Coordinates of C-alpha atoms in Angstrom, one line a residue:
T1 CA 10.7 -2.5 18.7
S2 CA 10.9 -6.0 18.1
N3 CA 10.6 -6.2 22.0
K4 CA 8.0 -3.5 23.6
G5 CA 6.1 -3.0 20.1
P6 CA 3.9 -6.3 20.6
L7 CA 3.1 -5.2 24.0
V8 CA 1.4 -2.0 22.7
Y9 CA 0.5 -3.2 19.4
P10 CA -2.8 -4.1 20.1
L11 CA -4.2 -1.6 22.3
I12 CA -2.9 0.9 19.4
I13 CA -5.1 -0.8 17.3
L14 CA -8.0 -1.0 19.4
A15 CA -7.7 2.5 20.1
M16 CA -7.6 3.8 16.4
Y17 CA -10.7 1.2 16.0
F18 CA -13.0 3.4 18.9
V19 CA -11.3 6.7 17.8
L20 CA -12.3 6.9 14.0
G21 CA -16.1 5.6 15.5
R22 CA -16.9 8.7 17.2
K23 CA -18.2 11.6 16.7
N24 CA -14.7 13.8 16.0
P25 CA -12.3 11.5 15.6
I26 CA -9.4 14.2 15.9
K27 CA -10.5 15.6 18.9
W28 CA -10.5 12.1 20.7
L29 CA -7.0 11.6 19.3
I30 CA -5.8 15.2 20.8
I31 CA -7.6 13.8 24.2
G32 CA -5.8 10.7 23.7
Y33 CA -2.3 12.3 23.1
I34 CA -2.7 14.4 26.3
L35 CA -3.4 11.7 28.0
T36 CA 0.0 9.6 27.5
L37 CA 1.7 12.9 28.5
I38 CA -0.4 13.0 31.4
L39 CA 0.3 9.5 32.3
S40 CA 4.1 9.3 31.4
H41 CA 4.7 12.1 34.0
I42 CA 2.9 10.1 37.0
S43 CA 4.7 7.6 36.1
F44 CA 7.9 9.5 36.3
L45 CA 6.3 11.0 39.6
T46 CA 6.0 7.0 40.3
E47 CA 8.8 5.1 42.2
G48 CA 8.9 1.3 39.7
L49 CA 6.9 2.7 37.2
E50 CA 9.1 4.7 35.0
M51 CA 9.0 2.4 32.3
I52 CA 5.6 3.0 31.1
G53 CA 6.8 7.2 30.7
S54 CA 10.0 6.1 29.3
M55 CA 8.6 4.0 26.6
I56 CA 5.8 6.5 25.5
I57 CA 8.1 9.6 26.3
R58 CA 11.3 8.8 25.3
R59 CA 11.2 5.5 23.4
G60 CA 7.6 7.2 21.1
Y61 CA 8.4 10.7 20.9
L62 CA 12.4 11.5 21.4
I63 CA 14.4 8.6 20.4
P64 CA 13.1 8.4 16.3
A65 CA 13.7 12.4 15.9
E66 CA 16.4 11.8 17.7
I67 CA 17.7 9.0 15.0
N68 CA 16.6 10.5 12.6
Y69 CA 19.3 13.7 13.1
L70 CA 21.8 11.3 13.4
Y71 CA 21.8 9.7 10.1
F72 CA 21.6 12.9 9.0
D73 CA 24.7 14.2 10.7
F74 CA 26.7 11.4 9.6
F75 CA 25.6 10.6 6.5
S76 CA 25.9 14.4 5.5
S77 CA 29.2 14.3 6.3
P78 CA 31.5 14.5 3.0
E79 CA 33.6 11.5 4.0
N80 CA 30.8 9.1 4.6
N81 CA 29.1 7.4 1.4
F82 CA 26.0 6.6 0.8
Y83 CA 24.4 3.1 1.1
Y84 CA 23.1 3.8 -2.2
W85 CA 20.7 0.2 -1.3
S86 CA 23.9 -1.9 -1.7
D87 CA 22.9 -3.5 1.1
S88 CA 19.7 -4.8 -0.5
R89 CA 17.7 -7.7 -2.1
I90 CA 17.2 -4.8 -5.0
T91 CA 20.9 -4.3 -6.0
A92 CA 21.2 -7.9 -6.3
G93 CA 24.5 -7.5 -4.4
L94 CA 26.4 -6.0 -7.6
L95 CA 26.6 -3.0 -5.6
E96 CA 29.7 -3.1 -2.7
R97 CA 28.9 -1.9 0.8
P98 CA 30.5 1.1 1.7
Y99 CA 31.2 -0.5 5.4
D100 CA 31.2 -4.0 7.4
L101 CA 28.4 -2.8 9.1
R102 CA 24.7 -2.3 8.1
G103 CA 23.4 1.5 8.6
A104 CA 21.2 0.6 11.7
N105 CA 24.4 -1.1 13.6
L106 CA 26.8 1.6 12.0
I107 CA 24.7 4.5 13.2
G108 CA 24.3 2.2 16.9
L109 CA 28.3 1.9 16.7
E110 CA 28.9 5.7 16.0
Y111 CA 27.1 7.3 18.7
F112 CA 26.1 4.7 21.5
G113 CA 29.1 3.0 21.5
G114 CA 27.7 -0.7 20.5
E115 CA 28.4 -2.4 17.1
N116 CA 25.2 -4.7 18.3
T117 CA 23.4 -1.6 18.6
S118 CA 20.3 -1.4 16.6
A119 CA 19.7 2.5 16.0
N120 CA 17.1 1.6 13.4
T121 CA 15.2 4.8 12.3
G122 CA 12.0 5.3 9.5
W123 CA 12.1 6.6 6.1
I124 CA 13.6 9.7 6.4
G125 CA 16.6 8.6 8.2
T126 CA 17.0 5.7 6.0
G127 CA 16.3 7.9 2.8
F128 CA 18.9 9.9 3.7
M129 CA 21.2 7.2 4.1
Q130 CA 20.9 5.7 0.8
A131 CA 21.2 8.7 -1.3
G132 CA 21.2 11.9 0.4
Y133 CA 18.5 14.2 -0.4
I134 CA 17.5 11.7 -3.5
G135 CA 16.5 9.4 -1.8
M136 CA 14.4 11.0 0.8
A137 CA 12.6 12.0 -2.4
L138 CA 12.4 9.3 -3.7
Y139 CA 11.2 7.8 -0.8
A140 CA 8.5 10.6 -0.8
I141 CA 7.0 9.9 -3.6
I142 CA 6.6 6.5 -3.4
L143 CA 4.9 7.0 0.4
S144 CA 2.3 9.4 -1.9
F145 CA 1.6 6.8 -4.0
I146 CA 0.5 4.2 -1.4
F147 CA -0.7 6.9 0.9
A148 CA -2.9 7.2 -2.6
I149 CA -3.9 4.0 -2.5
I150 CA -4.5 3.8 1.1
N151 CA -7.0 7.0 0.8
S152 CA -8.6 5.8 -2.0
Y153 CA -9.8 1.8 -0.4
S154 CA -10.8 4.1 2.9
I155 CA -13.2 5.5 0.5
S156 CA -15.0 2.8 -0.5
I157 CA -14.4 0.3 2.5
G158 CA -14.1 3.1 5.5
L159 CA -11.8 4.5 7.3
R160 CA -12.8 2.4 10.7
L161 CA -11.5 -0.7 9.1
I162 CA -8.4 0.4 6.5
V163 CA -6.8 2.5 9.2
P164 CA -6.6 0.1 11.9
L165 CA -5.0 -2.4 9.4
L166 CA -2.6 -0.2 8.2
T167 CA -1.6 1.1 11.6
I168 CA 1.5 -0.5 12.5
S169 CA 2.6 -0.4 9.6
I170 CA 2.8 3.6 8.4
L171 CA 4.6 3.7 12.1
T172 CA 7.2 0.9 11.4
V173 CA 8.0 3.1 8.4
T174 CA 7.7 5.6 9.9
T175 CA 9.9 5.2 12.9
S176 CA 11.9 2.2 12.8
S177 CA 11.9 0.8 9.1
D178 CA 13.4 1.1 5.7
L179 CA 11.1 1.4 3.6
L180 CA 11.3 -0.8 1.4
T181 CA 12.0 -3.6 3.8
S182 CA 8.5 -2.3 5.5
L183 CA 7.7 -3.2 2.0
L184 CA 8.7 -6.5 1.9
T185 CA 9.2 -8.0 5.6
H186 CA 6.9 -5.7 7.5
G187 CA 3.8 -6.5 5.9
L188 CA 2.9 -2.9 4.1
I189 CA 2.7 -4.4 1.0
Y190 CA 0.6 -7.3 2.1
C191 CA -1.9 -5.1 3.9
L192 CA -1.5 -3.5 0.6
I193 CA -3.1 -6.5 -1.6
L194 CA -5.3 -7.3 1.6
M195 CA -7.4 -4.0 1.3
S196 CA -7.6 -4.7 -2.4
L197 CA -9.4 -8.1 -1.1
I198 CA -12.1 -6.4 1.5
K199 CA -15.2 -6.5 -0.8
P200 CA -17.3 -2.2 0.4
D201 CA -19.7 -2.9 2.3
S202 CA -22.5 -1.4 -0.6
P203 CA -21.4 0.1 -4.4
K204 CA -19.6 3.7 -3.9

C-alpha cells in the first residue's frame, strides 16, 4: 500500500466528502461501489488497462480477506507460537520474538515464498497473530472506544469533515496494519487529537 496507496487516497477522501454532502449518502456509496465493479470489469476486458481492475478488485477487495485467513491458518496451528506483541515497542524488548521475521514477512515467506514479501493485514489478522482470539477481542474493544470517540465528535463537528479525516487511517487499520502501529505511526492517534482541536460551527 505504500507504493499504490498515495495514488488513490486523495480520490477516496474527495469521494467521501462528496458522498456525505449528498441527500442520501448510503445510496451514493452503493452506486460508487457498483461503478468500481463495472470499471474493473471493463479494465479486465481492455488490453493494457488490467492493472486498474487488479488494484480495485484484487488488491482492494480480495487480497485483504485472503491474508486475514492466512494469518488465522498459520497461527491457529498448535506448533506455531503467537507473538504476544514481542515485536512491538510496548513490550520494551522484554519478550523474545518467537521468529526471526516480523509477522508480515513470516506470512509472506510461508505462503508467497519470499522472505522480503510483506503480507500486511489489518487488526483482525494481526490481533490473532499477537494473542489468538484474546488478541482479536482486545483489538475489537480498543477500536470500539475509538469509534465511540469518533462518533461523539461527528455529532458536534459533522460527518462531512470527520469521515474524510479518518477514512485513510481506518482503511489502513482494517486492511494493512496492526492496530498499535496504526495508532502510533500511521496517523490514527494524531487524527483523534486533531478532532479534539476542531471547534464546532455552533454549540450542540
